[in-house]
XYZ file of C-alpha atoms in Angstrom:
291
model
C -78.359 -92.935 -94.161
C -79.068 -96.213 -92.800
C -82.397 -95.854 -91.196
C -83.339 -100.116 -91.793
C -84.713 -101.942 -89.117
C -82.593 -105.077 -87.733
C -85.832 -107.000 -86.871
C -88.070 -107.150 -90.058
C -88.109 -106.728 -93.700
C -88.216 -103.096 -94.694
C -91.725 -101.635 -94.789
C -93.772 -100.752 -97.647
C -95.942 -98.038 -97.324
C -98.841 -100.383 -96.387
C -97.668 -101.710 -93.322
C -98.127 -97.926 -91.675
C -101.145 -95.858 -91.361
C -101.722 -94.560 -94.687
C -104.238 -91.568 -95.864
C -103.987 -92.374 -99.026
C -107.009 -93.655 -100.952
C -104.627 -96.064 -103.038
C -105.170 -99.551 -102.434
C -102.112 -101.978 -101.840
C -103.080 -104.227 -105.035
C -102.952 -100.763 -106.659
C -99.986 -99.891 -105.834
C -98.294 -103.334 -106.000
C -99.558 -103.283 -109.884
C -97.880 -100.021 -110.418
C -94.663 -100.948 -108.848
C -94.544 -104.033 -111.304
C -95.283 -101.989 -114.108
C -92.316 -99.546 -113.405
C -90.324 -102.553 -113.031
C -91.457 -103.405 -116.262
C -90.754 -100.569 -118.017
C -87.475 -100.238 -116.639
C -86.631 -103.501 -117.558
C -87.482 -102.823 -121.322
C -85.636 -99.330 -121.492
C -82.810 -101.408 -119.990
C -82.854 -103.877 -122.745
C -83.239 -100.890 -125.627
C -79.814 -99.875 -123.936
C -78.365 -102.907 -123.953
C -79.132 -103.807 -127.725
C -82.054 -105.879 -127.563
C -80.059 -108.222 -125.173
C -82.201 -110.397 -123.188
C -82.197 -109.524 -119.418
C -85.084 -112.631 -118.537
C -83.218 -114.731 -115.447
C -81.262 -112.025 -114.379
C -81.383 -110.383 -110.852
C -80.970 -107.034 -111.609
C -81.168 -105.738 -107.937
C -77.084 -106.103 -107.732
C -77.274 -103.442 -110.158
C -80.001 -101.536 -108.869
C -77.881 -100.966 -105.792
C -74.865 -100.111 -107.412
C -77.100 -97.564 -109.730
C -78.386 -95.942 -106.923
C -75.524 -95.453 -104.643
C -73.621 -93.996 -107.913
C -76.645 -91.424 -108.108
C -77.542 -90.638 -104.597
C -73.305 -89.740 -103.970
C -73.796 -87.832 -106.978
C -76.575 -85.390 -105.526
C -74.943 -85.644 -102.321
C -71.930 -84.578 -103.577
C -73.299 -81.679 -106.096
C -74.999 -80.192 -103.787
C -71.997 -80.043 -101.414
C -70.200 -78.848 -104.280
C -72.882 -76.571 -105.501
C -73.049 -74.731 -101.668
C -68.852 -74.090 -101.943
C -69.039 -72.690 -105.288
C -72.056 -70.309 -104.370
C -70.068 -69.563 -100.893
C -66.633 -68.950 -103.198
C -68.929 -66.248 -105.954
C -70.535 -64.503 -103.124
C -67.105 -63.608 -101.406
C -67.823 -65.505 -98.487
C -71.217 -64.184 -97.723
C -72.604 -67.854 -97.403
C -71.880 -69.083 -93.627
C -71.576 -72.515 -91.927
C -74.983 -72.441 -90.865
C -75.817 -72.381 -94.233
C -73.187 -74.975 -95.821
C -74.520 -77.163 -92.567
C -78.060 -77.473 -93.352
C -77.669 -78.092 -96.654
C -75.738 -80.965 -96.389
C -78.226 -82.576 -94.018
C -80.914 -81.604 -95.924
C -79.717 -83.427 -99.073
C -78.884 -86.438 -97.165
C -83.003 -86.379 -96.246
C -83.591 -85.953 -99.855
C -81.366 -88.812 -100.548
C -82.309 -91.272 -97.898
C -85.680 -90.887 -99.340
C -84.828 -91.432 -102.608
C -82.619 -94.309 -102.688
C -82.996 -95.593 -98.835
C -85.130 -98.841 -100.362
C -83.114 -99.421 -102.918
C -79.301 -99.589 -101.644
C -80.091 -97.976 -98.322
C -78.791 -94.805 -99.121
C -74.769 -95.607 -97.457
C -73.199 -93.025 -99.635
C -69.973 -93.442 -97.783
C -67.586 -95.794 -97.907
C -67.054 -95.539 -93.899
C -70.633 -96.819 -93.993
C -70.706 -99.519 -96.028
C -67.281 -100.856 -94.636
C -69.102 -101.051 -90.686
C -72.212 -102.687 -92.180
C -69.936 -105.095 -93.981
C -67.841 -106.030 -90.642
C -71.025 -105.973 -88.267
C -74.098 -106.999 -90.240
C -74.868 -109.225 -93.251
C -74.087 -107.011 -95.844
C -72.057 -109.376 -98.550
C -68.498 -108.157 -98.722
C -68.600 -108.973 -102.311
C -70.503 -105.635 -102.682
C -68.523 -103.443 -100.811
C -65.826 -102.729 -103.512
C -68.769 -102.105 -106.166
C -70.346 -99.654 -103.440
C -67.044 -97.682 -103.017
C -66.471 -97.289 -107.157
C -70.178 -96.486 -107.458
C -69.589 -93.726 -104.383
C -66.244 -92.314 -105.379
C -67.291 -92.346 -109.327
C -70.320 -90.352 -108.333
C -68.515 -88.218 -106.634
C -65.849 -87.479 -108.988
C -68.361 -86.639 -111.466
C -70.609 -84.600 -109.821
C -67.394 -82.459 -108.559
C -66.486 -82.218 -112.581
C -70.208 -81.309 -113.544
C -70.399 -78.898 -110.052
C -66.934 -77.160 -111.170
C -68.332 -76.691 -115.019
C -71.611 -75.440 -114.111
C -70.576 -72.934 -111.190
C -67.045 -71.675 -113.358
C -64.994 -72.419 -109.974
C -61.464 -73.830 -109.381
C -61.959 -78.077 -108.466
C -59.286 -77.270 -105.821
C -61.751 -75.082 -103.387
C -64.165 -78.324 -103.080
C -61.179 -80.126 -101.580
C -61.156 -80.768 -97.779
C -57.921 -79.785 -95.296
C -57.314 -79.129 -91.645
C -57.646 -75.965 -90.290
C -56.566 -76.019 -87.125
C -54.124 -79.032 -87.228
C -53.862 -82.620 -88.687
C -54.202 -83.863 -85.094
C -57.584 -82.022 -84.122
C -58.861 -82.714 -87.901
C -58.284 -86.597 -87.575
C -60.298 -86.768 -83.956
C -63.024 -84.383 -85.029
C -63.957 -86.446 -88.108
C -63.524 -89.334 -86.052
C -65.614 -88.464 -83.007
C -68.150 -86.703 -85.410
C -68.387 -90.141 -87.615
C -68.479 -92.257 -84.425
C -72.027 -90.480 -83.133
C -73.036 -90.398 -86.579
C -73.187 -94.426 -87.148
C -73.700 -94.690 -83.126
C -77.058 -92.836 -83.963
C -77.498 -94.344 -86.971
C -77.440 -97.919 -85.227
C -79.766 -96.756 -82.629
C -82.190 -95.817 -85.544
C -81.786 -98.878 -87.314
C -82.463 -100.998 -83.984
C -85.736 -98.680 -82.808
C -86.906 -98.235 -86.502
C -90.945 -98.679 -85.311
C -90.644 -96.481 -82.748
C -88.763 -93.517 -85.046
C -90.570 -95.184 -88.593
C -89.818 -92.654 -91.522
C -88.619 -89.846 -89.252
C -85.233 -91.748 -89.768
C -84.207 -89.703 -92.717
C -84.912 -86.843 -91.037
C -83.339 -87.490 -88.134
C -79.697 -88.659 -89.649
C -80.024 -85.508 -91.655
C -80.117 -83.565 -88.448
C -77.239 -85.494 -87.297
C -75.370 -84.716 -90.153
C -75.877 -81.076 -90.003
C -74.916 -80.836 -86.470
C -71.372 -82.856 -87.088
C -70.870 -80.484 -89.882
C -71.087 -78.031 -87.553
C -69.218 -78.890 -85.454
C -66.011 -80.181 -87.617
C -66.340 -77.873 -90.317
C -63.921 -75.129 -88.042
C -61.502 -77.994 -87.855
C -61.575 -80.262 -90.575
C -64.030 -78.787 -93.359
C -66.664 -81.728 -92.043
C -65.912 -84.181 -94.100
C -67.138 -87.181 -92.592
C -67.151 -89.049 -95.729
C -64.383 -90.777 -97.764
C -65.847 -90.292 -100.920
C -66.915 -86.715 -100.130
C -62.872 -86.096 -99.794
C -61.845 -87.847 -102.530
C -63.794 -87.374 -105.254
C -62.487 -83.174 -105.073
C -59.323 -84.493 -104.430
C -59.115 -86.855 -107.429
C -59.826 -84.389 -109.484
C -57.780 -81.609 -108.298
C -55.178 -84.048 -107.609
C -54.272 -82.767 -104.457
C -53.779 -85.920 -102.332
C -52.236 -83.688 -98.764
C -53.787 -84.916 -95.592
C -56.190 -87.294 -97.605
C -54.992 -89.994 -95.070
C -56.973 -87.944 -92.594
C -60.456 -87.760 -94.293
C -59.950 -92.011 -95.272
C -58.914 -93.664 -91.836
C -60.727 -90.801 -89.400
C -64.068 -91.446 -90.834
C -63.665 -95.245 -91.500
C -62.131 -95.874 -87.862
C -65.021 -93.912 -86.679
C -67.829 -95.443 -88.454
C -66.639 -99.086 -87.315
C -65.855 -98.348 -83.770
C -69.562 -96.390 -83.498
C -71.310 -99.491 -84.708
C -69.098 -101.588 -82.595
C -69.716 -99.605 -79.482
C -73.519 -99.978 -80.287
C -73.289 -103.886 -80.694
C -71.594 -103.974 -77.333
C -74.212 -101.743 -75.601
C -77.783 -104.088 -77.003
C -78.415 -105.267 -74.006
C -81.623 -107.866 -75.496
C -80.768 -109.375 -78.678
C -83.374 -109.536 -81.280
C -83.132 -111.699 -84.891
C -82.992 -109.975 -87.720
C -85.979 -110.935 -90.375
C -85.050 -109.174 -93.232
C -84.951 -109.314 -97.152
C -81.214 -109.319 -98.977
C -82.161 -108.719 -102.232
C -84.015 -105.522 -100.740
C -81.482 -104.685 -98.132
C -78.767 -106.476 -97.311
C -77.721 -104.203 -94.227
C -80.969 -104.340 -92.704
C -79.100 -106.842 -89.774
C -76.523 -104.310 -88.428
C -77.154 -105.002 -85.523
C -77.492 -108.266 -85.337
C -74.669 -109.031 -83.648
C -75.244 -109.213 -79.661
C-alpha cells in the first residue's frame, strides 16, 4: 500500500527504463490535458463555479482513497457473498488471494495519487512517523470508512446476501484474534517500510509485493480473526449491520500494530538518508525519515 520511496520524489514513468515509444513531452502533454479535462467536468459539477487558484490535490487524495477502499472493500465483500451462495465451496486460499490481488490493482491505481493507505492503521503510522500532515488524517479515515460502508451496501444489493456475514469476529478467542491482527499488521507496515526505504532496488514490484504480503497475513489470521487487518475493512460491515461486538479488536489490534511495525523499522535504519520528496504528490513519501 505504501510502496513510496523516503529518498526522492516519486517516479514518473520516465525516470525507469521504458519500451515504450512515447516520448516524455508526449506524455507530459497528455497528463495536462487530463488534468484539464478533469478540471472542466469538475466545474460542470460544481455549477460553473470557478476552480482557477485552487489546489485541488487535497481533494484528489481524499477522492481516491474514498474509491480505492471502495474496490478494496467490494471485492472483499464480493468474495464472502460468492463463498456464502456456493455453500462454502469457496476456500481461504481463494478469499486470500483475492484480497492481495485487489490491493495490487489498487496500489496501481491510486498509489500516485494518495498512495493507496486504504486503512486507517496506515495512515495513522505515516502521520506519527513521517510528514504526512495530520490535518489529513481525519479526511483519510471518512474517505476510507465511507467507501467502505458503501461498497458493503452496493456488495450486499448486488450479491442478495445478509450485511451481517461481511462482518469480522474471533474464532478462536478475543485474545488470539487481537495478537493475530496485531502481529499480522506489524509485518505488514514492517515490510511495507522496508519497501518504502529500498524503493530503487524493488521499483514497481512494490505493489506486487505488499499484495503478497497481504495474502499471506490473510492467511494466516483468517482461522483466528477473519483477517481483518484493516479498521475500515471491519467497520464499514459493521456499520451497516450494526453489530459493534469485538469491534474494539479489529480498531486498536491493527492500529497498535501498524505504529509499532513502523516504529520498530525507524529504530532498526541503521544509515539515515533525507527524504527529497514532493507533498502535494505524496505527503508520506518520508516514513522513514526518522533515524
Amino acid at each position: 500500500m505504501n510502496q513510496l520511496p523516503i529518498n526522492r520524489s516519486f517516479p514518473t514513468i520516465s525516470d525507469e527504463a521504458s519500451t515504450s515509444s512515447i516520448s516524455r513531452d508526449d506524455r507530459e502533454k497528455g497528463s495536462h490535458s487530463l488534468q484539464k479535462l478533469g478540471k472542466v467536468l469538475l466545474e460542470k459539477l460544481m455549477f460553473g463555479y470557478s476552480l482557477d487558484g485552487v489546489n485541488l490535490d487535497p481533494v484528489r487524495m481524499v477522492v481516491a482513497e474514498f474509491v480505492g477502499t471502495f474496490i478494496l472493500m467490494f471485492c472483499i465483500c464480493g468474495i464472502i457473498a460468492i463463498t456464502e451462495l456456493l455453500k462454502g465451496n469457496v476456500g481461504l486460499l481463494e478469499y486470500a488471494a483475492t484480497v492481495g490481488l485487489t490491493v495490487v490493482i489498487v496500489v496501481f491505481a491510486i498509489g500516485h495519487i494518495s498512495c493507496a493507505h486504504v486503512n486507517p492503521a496506515v495512515t495513522i503510522s505515516f502521520a506519527i512517523f513521517s510528514s504526512f500532515p495530520w490535518s489529513r488524517v481525519p479526511l483519510y479515515i471518512v474517505a476510507q470508512l465511507t467507501g467502505s460502508v458503501s461498497a458493503t451496501f452496493v456488495a450486499a444489493a448486488v450479491y442478495g446476501v445478509e450485511t451481517n456475514i461481511m462482518t469480522t469476529r474471533p474464532i478462536h478467542g478475543s485474545s488470539s484474534a487481537f495478537w493475530v491482527e496485531f502481529i499480522a499488521t506489524f509485518i505488514i507496515v514492517f515490510l511495507a517500510a522496508s519497501v518504502s526505504y529500498n524503493y530503487k532496488s524493488v521499483g514497481y514490484l512494490s505493489g506486487i509485493v505488499m499484495g503478497m504480503a497481504i495474502a499471506v497475513a490473510v492467511m494466516i489470521t483468517g482461522p483466528v480473526s477473519g483477517g481483518s487487518l484493516n479498521p475500515a475493512r471491519s467497520l464499514g460491515p459493521a456499520i451497516v449491520s450494526w453489530d459493534f461486538h469485538f469491534m474494539w479488536i479489529y480498531v486498536a489490534a491493527p492500529i497498535s500494530g501498524a505504529i509499532t511495525g513502523a516504529l520498530a523499522y525507524c529504530l532498526l535504519q541503521l544509515e539515515h538518508k533525507p527524504a527529497v520528496y514532493s507533498p502535494e504528490s505524496c505527503p508520506s513519501a518520508s516514513l522513514l525519515g526518522c533515524a
